[in-house]
Coordinates of C-alpha atoms in Angstrom, one line a residue:
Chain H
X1 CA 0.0 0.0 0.0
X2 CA 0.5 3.6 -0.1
X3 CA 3.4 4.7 2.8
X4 CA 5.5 8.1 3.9
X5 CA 9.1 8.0 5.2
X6 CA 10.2 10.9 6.8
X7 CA 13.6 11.2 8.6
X8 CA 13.7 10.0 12.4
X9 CA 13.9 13.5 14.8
X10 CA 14.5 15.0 16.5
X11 CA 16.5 17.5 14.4
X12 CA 18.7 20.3 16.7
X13 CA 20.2 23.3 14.6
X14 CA 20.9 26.7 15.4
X15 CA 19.2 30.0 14.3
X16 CA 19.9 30.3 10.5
X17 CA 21.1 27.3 9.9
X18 CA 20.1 25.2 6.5
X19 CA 17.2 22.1 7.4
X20 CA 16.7 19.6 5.2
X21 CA 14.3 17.4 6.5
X22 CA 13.6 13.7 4.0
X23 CA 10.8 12.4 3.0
X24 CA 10.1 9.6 0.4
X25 CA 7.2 7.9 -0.7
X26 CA 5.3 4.9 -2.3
X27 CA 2.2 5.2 -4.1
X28 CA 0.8 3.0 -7.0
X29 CA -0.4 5.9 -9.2
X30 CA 0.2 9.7 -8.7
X31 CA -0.2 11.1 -5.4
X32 CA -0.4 14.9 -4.3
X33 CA 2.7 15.8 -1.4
X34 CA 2.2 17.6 1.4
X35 CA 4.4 19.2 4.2
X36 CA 2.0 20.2 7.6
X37 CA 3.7 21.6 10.5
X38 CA 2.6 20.9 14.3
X39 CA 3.7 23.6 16.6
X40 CA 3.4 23.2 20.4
X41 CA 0.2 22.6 21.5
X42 CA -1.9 23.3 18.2
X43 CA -3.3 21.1 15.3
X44 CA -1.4 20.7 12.2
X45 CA -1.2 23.3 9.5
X46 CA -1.0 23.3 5.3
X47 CA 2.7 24.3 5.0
X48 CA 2.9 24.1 1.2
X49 CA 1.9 21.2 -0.9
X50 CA 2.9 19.9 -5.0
X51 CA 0.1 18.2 -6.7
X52 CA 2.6 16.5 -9.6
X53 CA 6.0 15.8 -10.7
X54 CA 8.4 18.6 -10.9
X55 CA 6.2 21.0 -8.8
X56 CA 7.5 23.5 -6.4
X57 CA 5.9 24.0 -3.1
X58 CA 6.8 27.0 -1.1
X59 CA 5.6 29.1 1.8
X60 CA 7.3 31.2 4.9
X61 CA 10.4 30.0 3.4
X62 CA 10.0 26.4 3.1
X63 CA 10.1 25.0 0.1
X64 CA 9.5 21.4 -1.1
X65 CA 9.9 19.8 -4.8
X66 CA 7.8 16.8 -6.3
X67 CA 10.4 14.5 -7.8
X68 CA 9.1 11.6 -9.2
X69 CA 12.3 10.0 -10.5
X70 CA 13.4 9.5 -6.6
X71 CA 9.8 9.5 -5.3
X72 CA 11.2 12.1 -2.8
X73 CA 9.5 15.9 -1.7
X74 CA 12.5 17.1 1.1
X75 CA 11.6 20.0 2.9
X76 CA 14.3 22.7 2.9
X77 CA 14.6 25.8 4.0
X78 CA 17.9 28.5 4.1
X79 CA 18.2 29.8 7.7
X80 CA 15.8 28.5 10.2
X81 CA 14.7 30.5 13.1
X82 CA 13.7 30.2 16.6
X83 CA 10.0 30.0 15.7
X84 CA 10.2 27.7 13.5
X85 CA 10.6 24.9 16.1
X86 CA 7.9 22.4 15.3
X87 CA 7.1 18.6 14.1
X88 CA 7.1 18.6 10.2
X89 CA 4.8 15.8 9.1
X90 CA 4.9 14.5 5.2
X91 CA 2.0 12.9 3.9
X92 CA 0.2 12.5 0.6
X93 CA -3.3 11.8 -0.8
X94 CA -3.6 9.5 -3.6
X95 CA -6.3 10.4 -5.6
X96 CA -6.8 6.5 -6.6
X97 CA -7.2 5.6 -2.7
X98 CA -10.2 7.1 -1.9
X99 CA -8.5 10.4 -1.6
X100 CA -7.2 9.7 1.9
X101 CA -4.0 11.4 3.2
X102 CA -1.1 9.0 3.9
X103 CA 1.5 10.1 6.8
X104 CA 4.7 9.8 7.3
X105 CA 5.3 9.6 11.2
X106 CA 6.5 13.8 11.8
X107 CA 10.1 15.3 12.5
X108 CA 10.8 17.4 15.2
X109 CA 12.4 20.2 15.1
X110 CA 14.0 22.2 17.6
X111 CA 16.3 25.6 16.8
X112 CA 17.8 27.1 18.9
X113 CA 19.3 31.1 19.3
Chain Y
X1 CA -13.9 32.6 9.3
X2 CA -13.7 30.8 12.5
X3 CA -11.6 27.9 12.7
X4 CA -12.0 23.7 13.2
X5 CA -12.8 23.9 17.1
X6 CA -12.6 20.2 19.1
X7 CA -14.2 20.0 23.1
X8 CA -13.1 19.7 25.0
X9 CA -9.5 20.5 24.9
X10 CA -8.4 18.2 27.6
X11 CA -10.1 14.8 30.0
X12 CA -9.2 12.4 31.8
X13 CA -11.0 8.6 32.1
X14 CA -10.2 5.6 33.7
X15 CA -10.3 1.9 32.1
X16 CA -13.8 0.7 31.0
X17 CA -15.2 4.3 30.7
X18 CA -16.5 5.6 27.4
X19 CA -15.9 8.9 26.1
X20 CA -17.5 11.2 23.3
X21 CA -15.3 13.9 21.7
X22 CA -16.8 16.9 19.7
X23 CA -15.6 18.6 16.2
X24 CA -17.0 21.4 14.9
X25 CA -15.7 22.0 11.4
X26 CA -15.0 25.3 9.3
X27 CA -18.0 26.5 7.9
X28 CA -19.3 25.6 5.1
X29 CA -17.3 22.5 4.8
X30 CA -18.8 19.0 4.4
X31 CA -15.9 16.5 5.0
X32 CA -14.5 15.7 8.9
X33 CA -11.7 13.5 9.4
X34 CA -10.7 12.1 12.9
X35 CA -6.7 10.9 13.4
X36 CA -5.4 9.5 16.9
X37 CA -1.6 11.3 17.5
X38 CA 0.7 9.2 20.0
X39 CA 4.2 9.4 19.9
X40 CA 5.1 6.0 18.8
X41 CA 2.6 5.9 15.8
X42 CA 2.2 8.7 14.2
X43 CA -1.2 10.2 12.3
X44 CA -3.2 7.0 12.4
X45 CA -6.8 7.4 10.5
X46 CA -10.0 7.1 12.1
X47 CA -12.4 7.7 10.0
X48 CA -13.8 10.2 7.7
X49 CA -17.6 11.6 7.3
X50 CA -19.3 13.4 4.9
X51 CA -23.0 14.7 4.5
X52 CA -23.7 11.9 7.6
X53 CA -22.2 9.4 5.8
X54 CA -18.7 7.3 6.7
X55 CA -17.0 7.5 3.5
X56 CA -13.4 6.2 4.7
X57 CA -12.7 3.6 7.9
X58 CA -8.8 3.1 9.2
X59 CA -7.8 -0.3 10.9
X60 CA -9.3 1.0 14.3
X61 CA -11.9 -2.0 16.4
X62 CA -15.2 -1.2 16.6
X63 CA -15.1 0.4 20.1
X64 CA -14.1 3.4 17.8
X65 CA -16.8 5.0 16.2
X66 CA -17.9 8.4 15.2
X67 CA -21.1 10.2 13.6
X68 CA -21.7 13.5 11.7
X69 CA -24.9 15.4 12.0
X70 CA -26.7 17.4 9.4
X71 CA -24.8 20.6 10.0
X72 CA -21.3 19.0 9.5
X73 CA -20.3 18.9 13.6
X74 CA -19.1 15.2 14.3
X75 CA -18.2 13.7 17.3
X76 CA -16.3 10.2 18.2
X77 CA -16.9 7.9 20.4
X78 CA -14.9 5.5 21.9
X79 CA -16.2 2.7 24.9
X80 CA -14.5 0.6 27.1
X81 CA -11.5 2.7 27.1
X82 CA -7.9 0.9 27.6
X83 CA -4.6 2.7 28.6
X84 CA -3.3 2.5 25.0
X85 CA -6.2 4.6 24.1
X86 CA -4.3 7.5 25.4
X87 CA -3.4 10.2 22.6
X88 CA -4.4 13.4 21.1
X89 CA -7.4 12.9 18.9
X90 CA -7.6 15.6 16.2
X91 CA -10.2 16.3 13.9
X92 CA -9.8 17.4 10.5
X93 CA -12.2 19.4 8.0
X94 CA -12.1 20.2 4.5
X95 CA -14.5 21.4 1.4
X96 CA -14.3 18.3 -0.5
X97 CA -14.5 21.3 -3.3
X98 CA -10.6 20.7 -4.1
X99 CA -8.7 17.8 -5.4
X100 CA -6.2 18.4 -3.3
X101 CA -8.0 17.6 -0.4
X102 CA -6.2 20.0 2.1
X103 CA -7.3 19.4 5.1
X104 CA -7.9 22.0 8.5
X105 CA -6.8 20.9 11.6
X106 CA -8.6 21.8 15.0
X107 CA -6.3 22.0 18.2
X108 CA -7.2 18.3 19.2
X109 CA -8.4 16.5 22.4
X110 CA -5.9 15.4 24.8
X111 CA -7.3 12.1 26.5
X112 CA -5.2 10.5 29.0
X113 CA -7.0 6.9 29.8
X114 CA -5.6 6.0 33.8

């Protein structure tokens, strides 16, 4: 079946310092990618999101490309900052599986000043 | 627009117990999706509903269940609670309008099962 694999956490990295934070996939046709972010004591937010191969995702910095050729969508972003501490969940919604969203199991992140 | 709300925030229950948890969803949207969040495992699905109807089931026993009323608010129930039942329970609603199927978190139900 469908499945998400992010990067085990947690991640530690100082203010403005370049994340990268993995996540692969497997889906049998051509799934949508998402990146949500959890921070402390809220639900999970849209962070950005590619609906097929070769998109671009980006928002507050983040940004996120479909590659179907490695079945990957990494979450990067230049120079992290304190507020950006959070779990980063990966997931996708295939539009073949009754349109449910797939997760991978979330990445913490902690950045310190 | 207001935002997905979830009572209450926080309870507490002891084995055997049941418990019903609430979900409001944004307005105007149709679709409610319940996930259990524990450390260990992740997002798991619950269930989805949409216009009353369970449209998607995740590999939960039957002690889980859930029901959506006619304007979109859902709740979950879950009976004879056991410790492992523990987790934050978040509720999820979207417009069903976009392929995408972006979903809107509320701030979830922390339920601590003694």
């Amino acid at each position: 079946g469908d499945s998400v694999t992010q990067m085990e956490g947690p991640v530690t990295l100082s203010e403005e310092a370049f994340l990268t934070i993995n996540c692969t996939y497997t889906a049998t046709g051509y799934p949508s990618l998402f990146w949500y972010v959890q921070y402390p004591g809220e639900g999970l937010q849209l962070l950005l999101k590619a609906t097929k191969a070769d998109d671009k995702g980006s928002n507050k910095g983040f940004e996120a490309t479909y590659r179907k050729e490695t079945t990957s969508f990494h979450l990067e972003k230049g120079s992290v900052q304190v507020s950006d501490s959070a779990v980063y969940f990966c997931a996708l919604v295939d539009a073949g599986n009754n349109r449910k969203l797939i997760w991978g199991l979330g990445t913490s992140l902690a950045v310190n000043p | 627009k207001a935002g997905v709300t979830q009572t209450p925030r926080y309870l507490i229950k002891t084995r055997g117990q049941q418990v019903t948890l609430s979900c409001s969803p944004i307005s105007g949207h149709r679709s409610v999706s319940w996930y259990q969040q524990t450390p260990g495992q992740g997002l798991q699905f619950l269930f989805e509903y949409f216009s009353e109807t369970q449209r998607n089931k995740g590999n939960f026993p039957g002690r889980f269940s859930g029901r959506q009323f006619s304007n979109s608010r859902s709740e979950m129930n879950v009976s004879t609670l056991e410790l492992g039942d523990s987790a934050l329970y978040l509720c999820a609603s979207s417009s069903r309008q976009s392929s995408y199927n972006e979903q809107f978190f509320g701030p979830g139900t922390r339920l601590t099962v003694l």
